Amino acid sequence: MHQERASESPSCGQDSADPNRYDVVVIGGSLGGSSAATLVKRRLPEARILVVEMREQFPHKVGEATVEMSALFLHRVLQQYDHLSREHLPKHGLRYWFTDGSARDLSKMTEIGPRDAPKLPSFQLDRSKFDQHCLEVAEDLGVEVARPARVRSLELGWPESRLVVSAESGTREVTARWVIDASGRHAVVARNKGLLEHTKEHPVAASWGRWHGALDLDSHAALGDADEPRLPDIAASRRLATNHFCGRGWWSWVIPLSNGKTSIGVVYNKELFELPGEGPRKARYEAFVRSQPGLSQLVEGAELDLDDTLSYAHLPYRSSQYMDRGWALVGDAASFMDPYYSPGLDHLAISTLATVDLIADDLAGQLGGEPLAETELMRRVVHHNEAFDRSYRRWIDALYIGKYEILGDAELTASAFLVDTSLYYLGVVSPAYRDLQALRTPVFGAALPQATVAYKLARLFNRRLQALARKAQRRGTYGARNAGWTLLVPSFALGRGSVSPLLRGLRLWLRVELRNLLPVREASPAASPAEAQSP
C-alpha cells in the first residue's frame, strides 16, 4: 500500500492548524519510542509529534541490564544520568558461576568476573519506571501522547501516511510524513508489510520472572564473616553484577532491581536443552531455578511473582527492511538476537540515533532542494537498510550462533567472555566514547574492510571454541574443570585498558588447545588455588 505522489517539500510544524496532521507519529511509547520523539523534538522544536502508547501503565519487561554503549546513549545523548543514578542501580559488570554437578554451594563453584568496580557507567534498570520517566520527558518537551490508544489501521505512503488511532476520547484519522515503529515485539509495521522473519538458525527460547527475597550476594549470608569469607574479597559488588549461571545449552541471568525484586531468566538453545519436567512452562521454570546449584541458594526462601512470569518459545527475529520513505523501525520493532551480553539496548540506541538523524534532516529540509532531496533521501534509506541488515547478519553469526555449545564449560566460556568483551571495548565502545557519531553506526555494519575483518576474526574465534566444546564432549572432558578455581580480572577500560583481558582470554584458549593435544587422563582434578587465580 505504497502511495506514489509527487514529493512535497517538508513543512515542519507549518500545519499546526490541522490537529490531525503530524510530522511524526511514533507507535509505542516505551524507551525506543519516547527516545526517538525526544531527540526529534530537541532538534526541531516546532515539529508536531504524536506518540501512540497502548498501555495505561508500562508493565515490567526484560531488558534491565545496560552495557557500555547503551549506557552512553542514556546518559550522554538522552542526558538522564541524574535520574539513572537516583532511581536505578549501577551495574558491576558480568559475573559467571559454574559447577561440575557436585558443587552445590556458591563457595565451591567456579567464579569468573571483575574484582573491582567498573570504570565506565552502566545500569540495572527498572524498565517500567524508566520507560515512564522517558515518556514524561518527551511529553514535557511538547510531544503529544495518546494513551491508552491503539493504531487500528495503517496505510503507509509517501509523502503522507494515514493512521486510524483509537483512544478513550474517541477514534480519529491522523496523517504523518514519518511513522516510527517502536512497538517492540509487536512489530506493527514489519507485520503490516510482511517483513518479519524468524531467525531459525538460532533456536533460542527463554522463561523469566521476578522474585521477592532473593539472597543478597554481598550479605553475610552469602559471604560469611569478614575474617573468614566464603568467597574471595573483591572491591566490586557481586549483587550489582549481572550474574550468569551456566550449563551446556543454557544460561541464567540474575539481575537486581531498585524495587527490591530480582529478575531471573533462563535462556536455552532448544536443540541442546529443554526445561525439565512436564506441565506448564511457568512451573517448569520455577522448578528448574529452585533445583539448580547456585540458583537454588539464591532463591531459598524467596517467592516468585506468578503474575510477573513470562516465556518466549523463540527469541530471535528480524525485519528484512528497516526503513523506507515515510516509515522506520527502531529497537525490537526491527529485530532481536539474544539477551546474552545484553545487545538489545545497544541496538535500540544505535537504530534510534541513525533513524532520528535521517528523519530530522528530511523535516528540516537539509537534504537539498527538489529533485535532489528525493535522490539524497533514497540514497540514505538504502544505506541505512544495508548497514543494519549487514550488522544483524554478522552480529548474530559471529557471537551467538553455536555459542550455547560452550556454556557448560567454564574455561571455554571464560575465554569467550574475555575476548568478546575486550573486542567490544576496543572496536565499539572506545570509538563511541571518543566521538558520539560512532553511536550511529551499527556493530559490524560499516561497509569497510576493517569491519569485515573484525567480524571474520570474532566468528573464527567463537567457532573454534565450539569445535573444542564438541571435542571435549567426545572425549568426556567437557566441564571437567568447572569447580575449584576462581578467575578475577580487572574491570574493562577504554583503549589499551582492554588489551590485558584480551591477552588473558587468548592465553586461556591456548591452554585449552594444548590440553586437548594430550591423551585423556583417568581424572581431571580441580585446579589448585595457585592455578585458580590465573588459569
Short mmCIF file of C-alpha atoms in Angstrom, two decimals:
data_model
loop_
_atom_site.label_atom_id
_atom_site.label_comp_id
_atom_site.label_asym_id
_atom_site.label_seq_id
_atom_site.Cartn_x
_atom_site.Cartn_y
_atom_site.Cartn_z
CA MET A 1 0.00 0.00 0.00
CA HIS A 2 2.61 2.48 -1.12
CA GLN A 3 1.07 5.74 -2.27
CA GLU A 4 3.08 7.37 -5.06
CA ARG A 5 2.55 11.10 -5.24
CA ALA A 6 4.69 13.97 -6.31
CA SER A 7 7.07 14.57 -3.47
CA GLU A 8 6.40 17.67 -1.47
CA SER A 9 8.99 19.65 0.42
CA PRO A 10 8.66 19.08 4.15
CA SER A 11 6.94 21.81 6.11
CA CYS A 12 7.86 21.03 9.69
CA GLY A 13 5.20 22.32 12.04
CA GLN A 14 3.54 24.54 9.45
CA ASP A 15 0.24 22.66 9.52
CA SER A 16 -0.37 23.09 13.24
CA ALA A 17 -3.84 24.47 12.40
CA ASP A 18 -4.84 20.93 11.43
CA PRO A 19 -4.81 18.95 14.73
CA ASN A 20 -4.73 15.64 12.88
CA ARG A 21 -1.65 16.31 10.78
CA TYR A 22 1.76 15.48 12.26
CA ASP A 23 5.34 15.49 11.14
CA VAL A 24 6.00 12.23 13.03
CA VAL A 25 3.75 9.60 14.58
CA VAL A 26 5.53 7.15 16.87
CA ILE A 27 3.91 3.77 17.55
CA GLY A 28 4.94 2.75 21.06
CA GLY A 29 5.88 4.99 23.97
CA SER A 30 8.45 2.97 25.90
CA LEU A 31 12.19 3.66 25.72
CA GLY A 32 12.66 3.42 21.94
CA GLY A 33 9.58 5.47 21.06
CA SER A 34 10.00 8.13 23.71
CA SER A 35 13.71 8.49 22.87
CA ALA A 36 13.00 8.95 19.17
CA ALA A 37 10.30 11.53 19.91
CA THR A 38 12.53 13.39 22.36
CA LEU A 39 15.51 13.56 20.01
CA VAL A 40 13.45 14.77 17.05
CA LYS A 41 11.77 17.38 19.23
CA ARG A 42 15.08 18.63 20.60
CA ARG A 43 16.41 19.16 17.10
CA LEU A 44 13.15 20.56 15.71
CA PRO A 45 11.11 22.22 18.48
CA GLU A 46 8.35 23.17 16.01
CA ALA A 47 7.84 19.58 14.85
CA ARG A 48 4.41 18.10 15.60
CA ILE A 49 4.92 14.64 17.08
CA LEU A 50 2.34 12.15 18.33
CA VAL A 51 3.22 9.08 20.40
CA VAL A 52 0.59 6.32 20.45
CA GLU A 53 1.05 4.08 23.50
CA MET A 54 -1.37 1.20 24.02
CA ARG A 55 -0.78 0.70 27.78
CA GLU A 56 -2.12 2.93 30.51
CA GLN A 57 0.82 1.79 32.65
CA PHE A 58 4.06 0.21 31.47
CA PRO A 59 4.48 -3.41 32.55
CA HIS A 60 7.68 -4.97 33.78
CA LYS A 61 9.79 -6.26 30.91
CA VAL A 62 13.16 -7.81 30.26
CA GLY A 63 15.95 -5.57 29.08
CA GLU A 64 17.01 -4.39 32.52
CA ALA A 65 20.76 -4.62 32.01
CA THR A 66 22.57 -1.94 30.05
CA VAL A 67 26.08 -2.27 28.70
CA GLU A 68 28.53 0.47 27.94
CA MET A 69 27.13 1.57 24.56
CA SER A 70 23.51 1.74 25.66
CA ALA A 71 24.56 3.41 28.92
CA LEU A 72 26.44 6.02 26.89
CA PHE A 73 23.27 6.68 24.92
CA LEU A 74 21.18 7.01 28.09
CA HIS A 75 23.45 9.39 29.95
CA ARG A 76 25.23 11.34 27.18
CA VAL A 77 22.57 11.50 24.45
CA LEU A 78 19.32 11.35 26.41
CA GLN A 79 21.06 13.10 29.34
CA GLN A 80 19.30 11.05 32.00
CA TYR A 81 22.24 10.36 34.29
CA ASP A 82 20.65 12.14 37.26
CA HIS A 83 17.51 10.02 37.05
CA LEU A 84 19.52 6.85 36.47
CA SER A 85 21.80 7.47 39.44
CA ARG A 86 18.88 8.25 41.77
CA GLU A 87 16.23 5.74 40.70
CA HIS A 88 18.14 2.74 39.34
CA LEU A 89 21.08 0.57 40.32
CA PRO A 90 24.63 0.78 38.98
CA LYS A 91 25.80 -2.36 37.21
CA HIS A 92 29.06 -4.02 38.23
CA GLY A 93 29.87 -5.96 35.10
CA LEU A 94 29.27 -9.60 34.21
CA ARG A 95 29.89 -12.48 36.60
CA TYR A 96 29.78 -16.22 35.90
CA TRP A 97 29.24 -19.28 38.09
CA PHE A 98 29.90 -22.92 37.18
CA THR A 99 29.59 -26.29 38.84
CA ASP A 100 30.75 -29.80 37.99
CA GLY A 101 27.45 -31.19 39.28
CA SER A 102 28.54 -31.82 42.84
CA ALA A 103 29.34 -28.28 43.98
CA ARG A 104 26.05 -27.18 45.44
CA ASP A 105 27.26 -24.15 47.38
CA LEU A 106 28.35 -20.86 45.81
CA SER A 107 31.63 -21.02 47.75
CA LYS A 108 32.50 -24.28 45.97
CA MET A 109 31.56 -23.14 42.48
CA THR A 110 33.96 -21.62 39.98
CA GLU A 111 33.54 -17.84 39.85
CA ILE A 112 34.62 -15.64 36.93
CA GLY A 113 34.23 -11.86 36.89
CA PRO A 114 35.70 -8.44 37.72
CA ARG A 115 37.45 -7.86 41.03
CA ASP A 116 36.85 -4.10 41.10
CA ALA A 117 34.11 -1.59 40.33
CA PRO A 118 33.53 -0.69 36.67
CA LYS A 119 35.42 2.20 35.12
CA LEU A 120 32.51 3.17 32.83
CA PRO A 121 28.92 3.59 33.99
CA SER A 122 26.20 1.10 33.19
CA PHE A 123 22.94 0.35 34.95
CA GLN A 124 20.44 -2.27 36.08
CA LEU A 125 17.13 -0.69 35.05
CA ASP A 126 13.67 -0.97 36.47
CA ARG A 127 12.27 -0.79 32.95
CA SER A 128 8.68 0.12 33.80
CA LYS A 129 9.89 3.07 35.88
CA PHE A 130 12.45 4.17 33.29
CA ASP A 131 10.02 3.84 30.37
CA GLN A 132 7.53 6.02 32.23
CA HIS A 133 10.16 8.64 33.02
CA CYS A 134 11.38 8.83 29.41
CA LEU A 135 7.85 9.25 28.09
CA GLU A 136 7.27 12.09 30.56
CA VAL A 137 10.48 13.75 29.34
CA ALA A 138 9.15 13.67 25.77
CA GLU A 139 5.77 14.99 26.88
CA ASP A 140 7.39 17.86 28.79
CA LEU A 141 9.09 18.91 25.54
CA GLY A 142 5.73 19.24 23.82
CA VAL A 143 5.32 15.78 22.31
CA GLU A 144 1.63 14.78 22.23
CA VAL A 145 0.88 11.43 23.85
CA ALA A 146 -2.24 9.36 23.23
CA ARG A 147 -2.56 6.78 26.00
CA PRO A 148 -4.05 4.23 26.26
CA ALA A 149 -4.52 4.19 22.49
CA ARG A 150 -4.07 1.84 19.55
CA VAL A 151 -3.39 2.12 15.87
CA ARG A 152 -6.43 0.44 14.35
CA SER A 153 -5.37 0.78 10.73
CA LEU A 154 -2.22 1.85 8.99
CA GLU A 155 -1.74 3.00 5.40
CA LEU A 156 1.91 3.77 4.79
CA GLY A 157 2.71 6.13 1.93
CA TRP A 158 4.90 8.98 0.78
CA PRO A 159 4.89 11.85 1.47
CA GLU A 160 1.96 11.08 3.74
CA SER A 161 0.84 8.07 5.77
CA ARG A 162 -2.60 7.62 7.29
CA LEU A 163 -3.34 6.06 10.66
CA VAL A 164 -6.61 5.46 12.47
CA VAL A 165 -5.95 5.92 16.18
CA SER A 166 -8.42 4.74 18.80
CA ALA A 167 -8.26 6.20 22.32
CA GLU A 168 -10.60 6.70 25.26
CA SER A 169 -11.52 10.09 23.87
CA GLY A 170 -12.61 8.53 20.56
CA THR A 171 -11.27 7.42 17.20
CA ARG A 172 -9.66 9.74 14.69
CA GLU A 173 -7.66 9.59 11.48
CA VAL A 174 -4.29 11.27 11.53
CA THR A 175 -1.63 11.80 8.87
CA ALA A 176 2.14 11.98 9.19
CA ARG A 177 5.10 12.49 6.94
CA TRP A 178 7.00 9.87 9.01
CA VAL A 179 5.86 6.88 11.06
CA ILE A 180 8.37 5.44 13.53
CA ASP A 181 7.57 1.95 14.78
CA ALA A 182 8.86 1.45 18.33
CA SER A 183 6.27 -1.17 19.29
CA GLY A 184 8.81 -3.80 20.33
CA ARG A 185 7.98 -7.43 19.58
CA HIS A 186 4.54 -6.34 18.37
CA ALA A 187 6.44 -5.12 15.29
CA VAL A 188 3.38 -3.33 13.92
CA VAL A 189 4.92 -2.07 10.67
CA ALA A 190 7.01 -5.16 9.90
CA ARG A 191 3.94 -7.36 10.32
CA ASN A 192 1.78 -4.94 8.34
CA LYS A 193 4.22 -5.13 5.43
CA GLY A 194 5.04 -8.84 5.74
CA LEU A 195 8.71 -8.17 6.51
CA LEU A 196 9.09 -10.12 9.77
CA GLU A 197 11.01 -13.40 9.76
CA HIS A 198 12.25 -15.76 12.49
CA THR A 199 15.99 -16.42 12.70
CA LYS A 200 15.69 -20.20 12.58
CA GLU A 201 19.42 -20.91 12.65
CA HIS A 202 19.50 -19.73 16.28
CA PRO A 203 16.66 -21.65 18.01
CA VAL A 204 16.73 -19.97 21.40
CA ALA A 205 13.85 -19.74 23.91
CA ALA A 206 13.53 -18.08 27.33
CA SER A 207 11.49 -18.05 30.52
CA TRP A 208 11.86 -15.47 33.25
CA GLY A 209 10.26 -13.96 36.31
CA ARG A 210 10.85 -11.65 39.24
CA TRP A 211 11.46 -12.87 42.74
CA HIS A 212 10.91 -11.34 46.19
CA GLY A 213 13.51 -12.02 48.87
CA ALA A 214 16.37 -13.43 46.77
CA LEU A 215 19.74 -13.76 48.51
CA ASP A 216 21.93 -10.65 48.52
CA LEU A 217 25.33 -11.82 47.22
CA ASP A 218 27.05 -9.09 49.27
CA SER A 219 25.37 -10.09 52.54
CA HIS A 220 26.75 -12.02 55.49
CA ALA A 221 24.56 -14.95 54.50
CA ALA A 222 26.49 -15.21 51.22
CA LEU A 223 29.96 -14.06 52.23
CA GLY A 224 30.27 -15.25 55.84
CA ASP A 225 32.47 -13.48 58.37
CA ALA A 226 34.86 -10.79 57.15
CA ASP A 227 37.90 -12.53 58.65
CA GLU A 228 36.91 -15.92 57.18
CA PRO A 229 34.95 -15.13 53.99
CA ARG A 230 33.30 -17.90 52.00
CA LEU A 231 34.07 -16.05 48.75
CA PRO A 232 37.20 -14.08 47.79
CA ASP A 233 37.24 -10.48 48.92
CA ILE A 234 36.73 -8.08 45.98
CA ALA A 235 36.09 -4.36 45.56
CA ALA A 236 33.18 -4.87 43.17
CA SER A 237 29.66 -5.73 44.27
CA ARG A 238 28.60 -9.26 43.36
CA ARG A 239 24.93 -8.42 43.81
CA LEU A 240 25.05 -5.48 41.38
CA ALA A 241 26.60 -7.57 38.60
CA THR A 242 24.58 -9.44 36.01
CA ASN A 243 25.27 -12.88 37.42
CA HIS A 244 25.27 -15.80 34.98
CA PHE A 245 24.74 -19.42 35.97
CA CYS A 246 25.64 -21.63 33.04
CA GLY A 247 25.30 -25.15 31.68
CA ARG A 248 25.60 -26.80 28.30
CA GLY A 249 22.88 -25.34 26.09
CA TRP A 250 21.59 -22.82 28.64
CA TRP A 251 22.42 -19.89 30.87
CA SER A 252 20.53 -17.96 33.53
CA TRP A 253 20.69 -14.26 34.34
CA VAL A 254 20.28 -12.83 37.85
CA ILE A 255 19.71 -9.06 37.85
CA PRO A 256 18.85 -6.93 40.93
CA LEU A 257 16.26 -4.17 40.58
CA SER A 258 15.85 -0.96 42.55
CA ASN A 259 12.39 -2.03 43.72
CA GLY A 260 13.95 -4.86 45.74
CA LYS A 261 12.99 -7.63 43.33
CA THR A 262 15.42 -9.81 41.43
CA SER A 263 14.94 -10.69 37.78
CA ILE A 264 15.94 -14.28 36.99
CA GLY A 265 15.71 -15.68 33.49
CA VAL A 266 16.66 -18.94 31.81
CA VAL A 267 17.68 -18.82 28.13
CA TYR A 268 18.36 -22.02 26.22
CA ASN A 269 19.03 -23.48 22.81
CA LYS A 270 16.16 -25.86 22.09
CA GLU A 271 18.41 -28.21 20.13
CA LEU A 272 20.66 -28.71 23.17
CA PHE A 273 18.43 -28.27 26.21
CA GLU A 274 14.83 -28.07 27.38
CA LEU A 275 13.39 -27.14 30.76
CA PRO A 276 13.00 -30.48 32.54
CA GLY A 277 9.72 -31.89 33.74
CA GLU A 278 6.18 -31.72 32.46
CA GLY A 279 3.30 -29.31 32.72
CA PRO A 280 3.12 -25.53 32.23
CA ARG A 281 6.35 -23.78 31.29
CA LYS A 282 5.96 -21.40 34.26
CA ALA A 283 6.01 -24.29 36.74
CA ARG A 284 8.96 -25.95 34.97
CA TYR A 285 10.87 -22.67 35.06
CA GLU A 286 10.35 -22.26 38.80
CA ALA A 287 11.26 -25.89 39.49
CA PHE A 288 14.45 -25.54 37.46
CA VAL A 289 15.57 -22.37 39.25
CA ARG A 290 14.85 -23.91 42.66
CA SER A 291 16.82 -27.06 41.85
CA GLN A 292 19.88 -25.70 40.02
CA PRO A 293 23.12 -25.41 42.05
CA GLY A 294 23.82 -21.79 42.95
CA LEU A 295 20.45 -20.55 41.77
CA SER A 296 18.69 -22.67 44.39
CA GLN A 297 20.81 -21.00 47.06
CA LEU A 298 19.82 -17.55 45.79
CA VAL A 299 16.07 -18.26 45.83
CA GLU A 300 15.90 -20.34 49.00
CA GLY A 301 13.10 -18.66 50.94
CA ALA A 302 12.33 -16.32 48.02
CA GLU A 303 8.92 -16.06 46.37
CA LEU A 304 8.27 -15.94 42.63
CA ASP A 305 5.75 -13.34 41.47
CA LEU A 306 3.50 -15.63 39.44
CA ASP A 307 1.84 -12.62 37.77
CA ASP A 308 5.22 -11.40 36.51
CA THR A 309 6.49 -14.54 34.79
CA LEU A 310 6.72 -14.89 31.01
CA SER A 311 8.16 -17.12 28.28
CA TYR A 312 9.06 -16.83 24.62
CA ALA A 313 9.21 -20.02 22.59
CA HIS A 314 11.54 -18.40 20.04
CA LEU A 315 13.58 -15.26 20.67
CA PRO A 316 15.49 -14.10 17.55
CA TYR A 317 13.75 -12.44 14.60
CA ARG A 318 14.36 -9.63 12.15
CA SER A 319 12.65 -7.40 9.66
CA SER A 320 14.06 -7.72 6.16
CA GLN A 321 13.84 -3.92 5.86
CA TYR A 322 14.41 -1.20 8.45
CA MET A 323 13.18 1.85 6.61
CA ASP A 324 11.57 3.29 3.52
CA ARG A 325 10.37 6.77 2.63
CA GLY A 326 7.82 7.64 5.29
CA TRP A 327 8.46 4.88 7.85
CA ALA A 328 11.24 3.45 10.01
CA LEU A 329 11.75 0.75 12.66
CA VAL A 330 13.75 1.14 15.87
CA GLY A 331 14.79 -1.27 18.59
CA ASP A 332 12.91 -4.54 18.98
CA ALA A 333 10.36 -3.47 16.37
CA ALA A 334 13.14 -4.14 13.84
CA SER A 335 14.99 -7.15 15.22
CA PHE A 336 16.18 -9.10 18.23
CA MET A 337 19.07 -11.54 18.59
CA ASP A 338 19.70 -12.88 22.09
CA PRO A 339 19.84 -11.44 25.62
CA TYR A 340 23.36 -12.81 26.22
CA TYR A 341 25.74 -9.81 26.51
CA SER A 342 22.61 -7.56 26.54
CA PRO A 343 22.77 -6.32 22.91
CA GLY A 344 19.09 -5.28 22.74
CA LEU A 345 19.50 -1.81 24.22
CA ASP A 346 22.68 -1.23 22.19
CA HIS A 347 20.66 -1.94 19.06
CA LEU A 348 17.87 0.34 20.30
CA ALA A 349 20.33 3.18 20.88
CA ILE A 350 22.08 2.83 17.52
CA SER A 351 18.92 2.36 15.45
CA THR A 352 17.17 5.26 17.17
CA LEU A 353 20.04 7.68 16.61
CA ALA A 354 20.53 6.69 12.97
CA THR A 355 16.79 6.95 12.30
CA VAL A 356 16.36 10.31 14.03
CA ASP A 357 19.27 11.79 12.08
CA LEU A 358 17.70 10.91 8.74
CA ILE A 359 14.16 11.95 9.64
CA ALA A 360 15.20 15.23 11.27
CA ASP A 361 17.33 16.14 8.25
CA ASP A 362 14.36 15.49 5.97
CA LEU A 363 11.93 17.50 8.12
CA ALA A 364 14.41 20.38 8.35
CA GLY A 365 14.84 20.45 4.57
CA GLN A 366 18.55 19.68 4.87
CA LEU A 367 18.63 17.10 2.08
CA GLY A 368 18.71 19.81 -0.62
CA GLY A 369 16.11 21.20 -2.99
CA GLU A 370 13.88 19.05 -5.20
CA PRO A 371 14.55 16.78 -7.01
CA LEU A 372 17.97 16.37 -5.34
CA ALA A 373 16.38 15.95 -1.91
CA GLU A 374 14.42 12.89 -3.07
CA THR A 375 17.56 11.34 -4.55
CA GLU A 376 19.57 12.01 -1.39
CA LEU A 377 16.78 10.67 0.80
CA MET A 378 16.65 7.40 -1.13
CA ARG A 379 20.44 7.11 -1.04
CA ARG A 380 20.41 7.39 2.74
CA VAL A 381 17.47 5.00 3.11
CA VAL A 382 19.31 2.38 1.04
CA HIS A 383 22.49 2.90 3.07
CA HIS A 384 20.52 2.61 6.34
CA ASN A 385 18.91 -0.68 5.30
CA GLU A 386 22.16 -2.16 4.05
CA ALA A 387 24.09 -1.23 7.19
CA PHE A 388 21.54 -2.66 9.63
CA ASP A 389 20.96 -5.80 7.57
CA ARG A 390 24.73 -6.38 7.41
CA SER A 391 25.04 -5.71 11.14
CA TYR A 392 22.34 -8.19 12.16
CA ARG A 393 23.66 -11.00 9.97
CA ARG A 394 27.25 -10.54 11.09
CA TRP A 395 26.50 -9.85 14.76
CA ILE A 396 24.39 -12.95 15.33
CA ASP A 397 26.69 -15.11 13.23
CA ALA A 398 29.91 -14.03 14.95
CA LEU A 399 28.73 -14.06 18.58
CA TYR A 400 25.58 -16.13 19.02
CA ILE A 401 25.08 -18.98 16.57
CA GLY A 402 26.63 -22.04 18.23
CA LYS A 403 27.56 -20.12 21.42
CA TYR A 404 25.37 -22.32 23.63
CA GLU A 405 27.58 -25.34 22.93
CA ILE A 406 30.36 -23.86 25.09
CA LEU A 407 28.33 -22.50 28.02
CA GLY A 408 28.63 -25.64 30.15
CA ASP A 409 32.44 -25.42 30.20
CA ALA A 410 33.94 -22.79 32.50
CA GLU A 411 37.24 -22.39 30.66
CA LEU A 412 35.70 -22.02 27.22
CA THR A 413 33.06 -19.59 28.47
CA ALA A 414 35.65 -17.53 30.37
CA SER A 415 37.84 -17.32 27.27
CA ALA A 416 34.87 -16.20 25.14
CA PHE A 417 33.79 -13.65 27.76
CA LEU A 418 37.24 -12.07 27.97
CA VAL A 419 37.90 -11.98 24.23
CA ASP A 420 34.37 -10.94 23.17
CA THR A 421 34.19 -8.17 25.76
CA SER A 422 37.69 -6.89 25.03
CA LEU A 423 36.94 -6.66 21.32
CA TYR A 424 33.65 -4.90 22.12
CA TYR A 425 35.58 -2.30 24.13
CA LEU A 426 38.31 -1.91 21.53
CA GLY A 427 36.14 -1.81 18.42
CA VAL A 428 32.79 -0.44 19.58
CA VAL A 429 32.89 1.29 22.97
CA SER A 430 36.19 3.18 22.68
CA PRO A 431 35.34 4.81 19.30
CA ALA A 432 31.94 5.92 20.64
CA TYR A 433 33.48 7.50 23.75
CA ARG A 434 35.94 9.37 21.53
CA ASP A 435 33.21 10.55 19.15
CA LEU A 436 29.47 10.15 19.71
CA GLN A 437 28.97 9.98 15.94
CA ALA A 438 30.17 6.37 16.17
CA LEU A 439 26.96 5.56 18.07
CA ARG A 440 25.12 5.90 14.76
CA THR A 441 26.94 3.03 13.05
CA PRO A 442 25.61 -0.47 13.77
CA VAL A 443 28.07 -3.08 15.06
CA PHE A 444 29.88 -4.78 12.13
CA GLY A 445 27.59 -2.72 9.85
CA ALA A 446 30.05 -0.44 8.11
CA ALA A 447 30.93 -1.35 4.52
CA LEU A 448 34.62 -1.10 5.37
CA PRO A 449 37.41 -3.71 5.23
CA GLN A 450 38.18 -3.36 8.94
CA ALA A 451 34.56 -4.13 9.88
CA THR A 452 34.67 -7.25 7.70
CA VAL A 453 37.96 -8.35 9.25
CA ALA A 454 36.63 -7.81 12.79
CA TYR A 455 33.53 -9.86 12.00
CA LYS A 456 35.52 -12.72 10.48
CA LEU A 457 38.02 -12.85 13.36
CA ALA A 458 35.25 -12.86 16.00
CA ARG A 459 33.41 -15.58 14.10
CA LEU A 460 36.56 -17.68 13.65
CA PHE A 461 37.43 -17.48 17.35
CA ASN A 462 33.96 -18.43 18.56
CA ARG A 463 33.67 -21.27 16.04
CA ARG A 464 36.99 -22.63 17.29
CA LEU A 465 35.70 -22.63 20.87
CA GLN A 466 32.65 -24.52 19.69
CA ALA A 467 34.85 -27.10 17.98
CA LEU A 468 36.76 -27.54 21.24
CA ALA A 469 33.47 -27.99 23.10
CA ARG A 470 32.39 -30.75 20.71
CA LYS A 471 35.77 -32.45 21.01
CA ALA A 472 35.55 -32.31 24.81
CA GLN A 473 32.09 -33.87 24.61
CA ARG A 474 33.50 -36.78 22.62
CA ARG A 475 36.47 -37.18 24.99
CA GLY A 476 34.31 -36.97 28.10
CA THR A 477 36.21 -33.94 29.41
CA TYR A 478 33.56 -31.26 28.82
CA GLY A 479 33.16 -29.22 32.01
CA ALA A 480 35.73 -31.31 33.87
CA ARG A 481 37.34 -28.14 35.28
CA ASN A 482 34.11 -26.40 36.30
CA ALA A 483 34.80 -26.25 40.04
CA GLY A 484 37.62 -25.36 42.38
CA TRP A 485 39.07 -22.22 40.80
CA THR A 486 38.39 -18.51 40.57
CA LEU A 487 39.23 -16.03 37.82
CA LEU A 488 39.05 -12.42 38.96
CA VAL A 489 40.07 -9.80 36.39
CA PRO A 490 40.33 -6.00 36.38
CA SER A 491 37.33 -4.12 35.05
CA PHE A 492 37.48 -3.41 31.35
CA ALA A 493 38.69 0.02 30.28
CA LEU A 494 38.88 2.11 27.14
CA GLY A 495 41.65 1.75 24.60
CA ARG A 496 44.71 -0.12 25.86
CA GLY A 497 42.89 -0.97 29.08
CA SER A 498 41.19 -3.81 27.18
CA VAL A 499 44.38 -5.36 25.81
CA SER A 500 45.30 -7.16 29.05
CA PRO A 501 41.97 -9.06 29.39
CA LEU A 502 42.11 -9.83 25.67
CA LEU A 503 45.52 -11.45 26.06
CA ARG A 504 44.36 -13.28 29.16
CA GLY A 505 41.39 -14.72 27.28
CA LEU A 506 43.62 -15.81 24.41
CA ARG A 507 46.07 -17.48 26.82
CA LEU A 508 43.22 -19.38 28.43
CA TRP A 509 42.05 -20.53 25.00
CA LEU A 510 45.56 -21.68 24.05
CA ARG A 511 45.83 -23.60 27.32
CA VAL A 512 42.66 -25.49 26.42
CA GLU A 513 44.02 -26.12 22.90
CA LEU A 514 47.27 -27.58 24.28
CA ARG A 515 45.48 -29.75 26.81
CA ASN A 516 43.35 -31.20 24.03
CA LEU A 517 46.54 -32.40 22.29
CA LEU A 518 47.38 -34.59 25.29
CA PRO A 519 45.92 -38.06 25.99
CA VAL A 520 42.88 -38.12 28.24
CA ARG A 521 43.75 -38.98 31.85
CA GLU A 522 41.58 -41.03 34.13
CA ALA A 523 40.58 -38.00 36.15
CA SER A 524 40.87 -34.24 35.77
CA PRO A 525 41.34 -32.85 39.26
CA ALA A 526 40.22 -29.35 40.09
CA ALA A 527 42.81 -26.65 39.76
CA SER A 528 44.85 -25.82 42.82
CA PRO A 529 44.39 -22.43 44.48
CA ALA A 530 47.64 -21.28 42.85
CA GLU A 531 46.31 -22.19 39.41
CA ALA A 532 42.92 -20.81 40.32
CA GLN A 533 43.90 -17.16 40.33
CA SER A 534 45.33 -17.09 36.81
CA PRO A 535 44.09 -20.03 34.70
#
